[in-house]
Amino acid sequence: MTRNWGARLRHVTVDGMRAVVMENESLRVTVVADKGGDVVEFLYKPTDTDFVWLAPQGLRNPRDHLQGAADDVAPFVDHYEGGWQEVFPNGGAPSEYRGARLAQHGEVAGLPWSYEVVTDREDEVAVRLAVRTRRLPYRVERVLRLRSGVAALEVEGAATNDSPVPLHAMWGQHIVYGRPFLRAGARIRLPEGVRVIPHASAIGPGGRRVRAGGPWEWPLVPADAGGVTDLSVVQEPGSPSDIVYLTGFGDTGWYEISGDIGMRVAWDATLLPYLWMWQELGASTGYPWWGRAYTVGLEPFSSLPTDGLAAAVANGTALALGPHETKRLRMRAEVLA
């Protein structure tokens, strides 16, 4: 039914790709089915604030950009528009698992997903997206739901091992924030008792924010340049790039990130016990950012580090799925006004 009130949705085409726009009185959420089911807009209408970071290169249709060097990083990075990606079954760097070569953040973030409307009423709309991986035998689904009068996106995810063989995976939600919402001085709040695990090495040539070692207690941690840095405060443009892993959430993970308004994300931490905190604030002046990125990612993940599935299997953090087993995930992203 066509409506311009309450909860509603529209089927649209964005740069030649199938997409669906879900909205209610407070939110407008745009999901590009033909590119990973990516959320490329999370707009809070009362203040015209879009929470997601959009990369300077913008949204690109992978089918239209086939030139360039062939490697396992380019498929993700060359078509990375920011926003919110589902990451499965490989997190971070290219990796090889049981003979299958997996690219950066491969596979589902680069594939077209099918989608169908499951609810279309003025009090609630919901769509189901689904995709099958190509190098490993998985099926991934996500149901996105908006309710009238509620400034929150509800997510129900499912990952199924579609084979008789026990398998491993990394499962993550690659959520990044940017301007105009994100600014220096914005605050990040986490539950008590969270610990900080620094990545083993710097991710950029200009040094790092957090000293290697740990784990440290959130939020005051040793700074790589000496002294202490407060990870709960977003830094000025040009501050060092870094990635750290946060853990110790108990059964339910949550974080809040806020400036003038805020966002609260909550998820099942029994399935995704880690929160990757990625900071790219303009210090990386080479490929692929060229000093143009100002973003913070707060990304619930099943595993660590950002070195790919083989590393997660080796350190025992990879998700294990038995023959024909399905893992289910619930998340909620809510605006704090």
C-alpha positions as MATLAB code, in Angstrom:
seq = 'MTRNWGARLRHVTVDGMRAVVMENESLRVTVVADKGGDVVEFLYKPTDTDFVWLAPQGLRNPRDHLQGAADDVAPFVDHYEGGWQEVFPNGGAPSEYRGARLAQHGEVAGLPWSYEVVTDREDEVAVRLAVRTRRLPYRVERVLRLRSGVAALEVEGAATNDSPVPLHAMWGQHIVYGRPFLRAGARIRLPEGVRVIPHASAIGPGGRRVRAGGPWEWPLVPADAGGVTDLSVVQEPGSPSDIVYLTGFGDTGWYEISGDIGMRVAWDATLLPYLWMWQELGASTGYPWWGRAYTVGLEPFSSLPTDGLAAAVANGTALALGPHETKRLRMRAEVLA';
ca = [
       0.000    0.000    0.000;
       1.292    3.464   -0.886;
       1.405    5.865    2.074;
       3.050    9.134    2.964;
       2.437    8.845    6.696;
       3.356    6.536    9.575;
       5.736    3.707    8.754;
       6.250    3.307    4.996;
       8.717    2.153    2.395;
       9.617    2.852   -1.220;
      11.441    0.791   -3.799;
      14.027    2.961   -5.556;
      17.065    2.747   -7.799;
      20.322    4.352   -6.664;
      23.071    4.590   -9.298;
      21.479    1.677  -11.121;
      21.200   -0.479   -7.987;
      18.046   -1.768   -6.323;
      17.415   -0.112   -2.971;
      14.632    0.310   -0.459;
      13.863    3.412    1.618;
      12.253    2.735    4.997;
      10.913    5.629    7.025;
       8.612    6.772    9.776;
       7.955   10.081   11.484;
      11.542   10.307   12.792;
      13.838    8.199   10.615;
      14.708    7.612    6.990;
      16.889    4.557    6.344;
      18.130    3.700    2.844;
      19.371    0.165    2.158;
      21.127   -0.769   -1.114;
      20.194   -4.387   -1.778;
      22.416   -4.662   -4.850;
      25.526   -3.724   -2.852;
      25.836   -5.826    0.247;
      22.519   -4.722    1.723;
      24.485   -1.641    2.834;
      22.751    1.014    4.949;
      23.846    4.243    3.230;
      21.502    6.613    5.049;
      20.374    6.734    8.680;
      18.738   10.152    8.831;
      17.083   11.610   11.922;
      14.464   13.914   10.436;
      13.804   16.401   13.282;
      17.391   17.717   13.093;
      18.254   16.595    9.530;
      21.157   14.588   10.937;
      22.561   11.619    9.023;
      24.651    9.477   11.376;
      26.546    7.456    8.791;
      29.852    8.507    7.291;
      29.856    8.744    3.499;
      33.279    8.310    1.896;
      34.458   11.067   -0.474;
      34.352    8.682   -3.438;
      30.641    8.130   -2.870;
      28.484    5.146   -3.689;
      29.767    3.113   -6.649;
      28.122    0.239   -8.431;
      30.726   -2.589   -8.395;
      29.551   -3.755  -11.820;
      30.598   -0.425  -13.346;
      34.107   -0.305  -11.883;
      36.097   -3.295  -13.070;
      39.359   -1.574  -13.973;
      42.509   -1.412  -11.861;
      44.880   -3.852  -10.276;
      43.417   -7.214   -9.351;
      44.004   -7.941   -5.662;
      42.059   -9.067   -2.601;
      41.781   -5.604   -1.026;
      40.489   -3.543   -3.964;
      37.029   -5.166   -4.309;
      36.006   -3.807   -0.910;
      38.004   -0.574   -0.707;
      37.391    0.643   -4.264;
      33.640    0.425   -3.694;
      33.484    1.420   -0.042;
      31.018    4.254    0.414;
      30.935    4.239    4.209;
      27.655    3.518    5.948;
      26.889    0.162    7.551;
      27.959   -3.179    6.053;
      27.296   -6.737    7.101;
      30.712   -8.473    7.296;
      30.740  -12.257    6.851;
      32.567  -14.708    6.834;
      35.912  -12.838    6.811;
      36.710   -9.772    8.898;
      39.494   -7.431    7.890;
      42.487   -8.414    5.802;
      42.459  -11.055    3.041;
      42.763  -14.575    4.374;
      42.799  -18.178    3.226;
      40.540  -20.698    4.935;
      40.542  -24.387    3.984;
      41.572  -23.616    0.426;
      39.176  -20.687   -0.072;
      40.818  -17.300   -0.656;
      38.716  -14.616    1.059;
      39.084  -10.950    0.182;
      39.073   -7.908    2.468;
      35.869   -8.046    4.553;
      34.613  -10.739    2.123;
      32.187  -12.075    1.043;
      28.688  -10.685    1.606;
      29.534   -6.966    1.673;
      30.329   -7.051   -2.050;
      27.427   -9.196   -3.270;
      23.909   -8.303   -4.429;
      21.260   -9.439   -1.946;
      17.694  -10.456   -2.679;
      15.024   -8.675   -0.688;
      11.324   -8.961   -0.001;
       8.792   -7.001    1.993;
       7.589   -8.966    5.020;
       5.486   -6.233    6.677;
       3.920   -3.129    5.160;
       1.539   -1.434    7.557;
       1.279    2.119    8.817;
       2.402    0.954   12.272;
       5.377   -1.126   11.011;
       7.422   -1.937    7.922;
      10.019   -4.675    7.554;
      12.129   -6.126    4.755;
      14.091   -9.358    4.596;
      17.413   -9.414    2.716;
      19.250  -12.617    1.903;
      22.457  -13.713    0.163;
      24.509  -16.869   -0.371;
      28.272  -16.690   -0.191;
      30.231  -17.994   -3.163;
      33.448  -19.424   -1.731;
      32.071  -20.876    1.489;
      28.664  -22.612    1.816;
      26.766  -20.017    3.856;
      23.416  -18.255    3.661;
      23.031  -14.916    5.461;
      19.753  -13.095    6.124;
      18.788   -9.900    7.854;
      15.364   -8.475    8.623;
      15.261   -4.680    9.049;
      12.256   -3.238   10.872;
      10.910    0.269   11.561;
       7.932    0.936   13.800;
       5.773    4.047   13.681;
       6.663    6.586   16.365;
       9.967    4.895   17.304;
      13.353    6.347   16.262;
      15.043    2.952   16.099;
      16.033    0.387   13.478;
      15.614   -3.213   14.628;
      17.762   -5.910   13.018;
      17.310   -9.689   13.121;
      20.189  -11.540   11.481;
      20.733  -15.195   10.654;
      23.808  -17.029    9.362;
      23.421  -20.649    8.242;
      26.067  -23.231    7.432;
      24.500  -24.802    4.356;
      26.763  -27.871    4.361;
      27.401  -31.098    6.311;
      30.888  -29.839    7.248;
      31.725  -27.904   10.474;
      32.939  -24.422    9.531;
      34.267  -21.193   11.012;
      33.375  -17.573   10.292;
      33.811  -14.003   11.422;
      30.579  -12.002   11.692;
      30.558   -8.247   12.147;
      28.547   -5.057   11.757;
      30.765   -2.471   10.049;
      29.074    0.710   11.352;
      30.893    4.014   10.846;
      29.966    7.545   11.899;
      30.858   10.800   10.211;
      30.178   14.488    9.803;
      28.082   16.440   10.445;
      27.085   14.205   13.347;
      30.657   13.240   14.265;
      32.892   16.009   15.547;
      35.865   16.456   17.836;
      34.722   16.232   21.446;
      31.871   13.809   20.760;
      31.569   11.225   23.515;
      31.461    7.433   23.493;
      29.907    5.647   26.455;
      30.274    1.924   27.230;
      29.286   -0.359   30.123;
      31.477   -0.565   33.198;
      34.283   -3.116   33.069;
      35.067   -2.974   29.365;
      38.691   -3.721   28.472;
      40.763   -2.380   25.580;
      42.931   -4.711   23.485;
      45.208   -2.737   21.118;
      45.872   -4.066   17.643;
      49.311   -5.668   17.468;
      50.753   -2.979   15.195;
      49.996    0.493   13.864;
      47.546    0.582   10.951;
      49.081    3.712    9.405;
      52.575    5.081    8.791;
      52.002    8.089   11.052;
      52.001    6.176   14.335;
      49.092    5.174   16.509;
      46.969    6.578   19.300;
      47.085    3.698   21.832;
      50.275    2.054   23.030;
      50.679   -1.616   22.137;
      50.239   -4.118   24.942;
      47.359   -4.242   27.358;
      44.678   -5.109   27.846;
      43.840   -1.745   29.395;
      40.760   -0.585   31.259;
      38.348    1.634   29.308;
      38.487    4.601   28.727;
      41.846    5.963   29.977;
      44.663    4.054   28.293;
      48.395    4.608   27.700;
      49.028    6.789   24.661;
      51.631    5.704   22.151;
      53.257    9.153   22.317;
      53.394    9.043   26.127;
      50.914    9.924   28.823;
      47.286    8.914   28.698;
      44.565    9.201   26.070;
      40.813    9.124   26.725;
      39.211    6.790   24.190;
      35.743    8.032   25.128;
      36.448   11.395   23.450;
      36.583   11.725   19.647;
      39.825   13.446   18.653;
      40.618   16.431   16.427;
      41.158   16.058   12.673;
      44.658   14.792   11.942;
      44.885   12.672   15.085;
      46.578    9.260   14.668;
      44.764    6.412   12.971;
      44.196    3.339   15.111;
      42.098    0.271   15.767;
      41.470   -1.329   19.150;
      39.192   -4.146   20.285;
      36.830   -3.739   23.220;
      35.520   -6.660   25.245;
      33.877   -7.486   28.567;
      30.245   -6.668   27.703;
      28.538   -9.631   29.325;
      25.456  -11.006   27.559;
      24.246   -7.701   26.106;
      26.576   -5.299   24.392;
      25.784   -1.631   23.968;
      27.398    1.700   23.270;
      26.288    5.284   22.963;
      27.973    7.915   20.819;
      26.748   11.458   21.169;
      27.328   15.099   20.373;
      24.259   17.321   20.181;
      22.209   14.154   19.702;
      23.300   10.555   19.902;
      22.972    6.954   18.841;
      22.651    3.876   21.022;
      23.445    0.475   19.516;
      22.661   -2.707   21.454;
      23.340   -6.299   20.387;
      23.723   -9.893   21.546;
      27.254  -10.000   22.964;
      27.119  -13.752   23.503;
      27.390  -13.987   19.702;
      29.398  -10.815   19.026;
      31.538  -10.349   22.173;
      33.917   -7.739   20.688;
      33.507   -4.137   19.611;
      36.057   -2.966   17.053;
      36.835    0.730   17.431;
      38.341    2.096   14.223;
      39.581    5.688   14.071;
      40.514    7.266   10.736;
      40.637   10.993   11.399;
      42.640   12.315    8.477;
      46.150   11.228    9.439;
      46.382    8.609    6.668;
      47.512   10.547    3.601;
      48.157    7.587    1.278;
      45.859    5.008   -0.321;
      42.963    4.706    0.202;
      42.085    7.731    2.333;
      44.391   10.529    1.049;
      43.736   12.576    4.199;
      40.019   12.903    3.382;
      38.523   10.550    5.955;
      37.127   11.723    9.285;
      35.290    8.768   10.728;
      34.987    6.502   13.750;
      33.754    2.940   13.396;
      32.108    1.187   16.339;
      31.632   -2.326   15.020;
      30.231   -5.295   16.970;
      32.159   -8.431   15.943;
      32.319  -12.116   16.733;
      36.097  -12.296   16.571;
      39.422  -10.517   16.426;
      41.761   -9.221   15.066;
      41.278   -7.436   11.734;
      43.733   -9.885   10.160;
      41.171  -12.218    8.652;
      39.492  -15.534    9.363;
      42.624  -17.677    9.562;
      43.995  -15.502   12.378;
      40.687  -15.708   14.272;
      40.666  -19.492   13.929;
      44.237  -19.627   15.208;
      43.476  -17.540   18.320;
      40.195  -19.317   19.083;
      37.837  -16.347   18.581;
      36.309  -17.474   15.261;
      32.618  -18.312   15.270;
      32.011  -22.070   14.921;
      28.978  -23.300   12.979;
      28.199  -27.001   12.965;
      26.689  -28.835    9.997;
      23.514  -27.004    8.872;
      23.602  -24.870   12.026;
      22.045  -21.396   12.116;
      23.249  -18.579   14.380;
      20.790  -15.747   15.070;
      21.550  -12.160   16.020;
      19.384   -9.319   17.319;
      20.440   -5.669   17.229;
      18.845   -2.284   17.734;
      20.135    1.132   16.656;
      18.220    3.970   18.345;
      18.556    7.726   18.129;
      19.019    9.532   21.460;
      17.496   12.977   21.100;
];
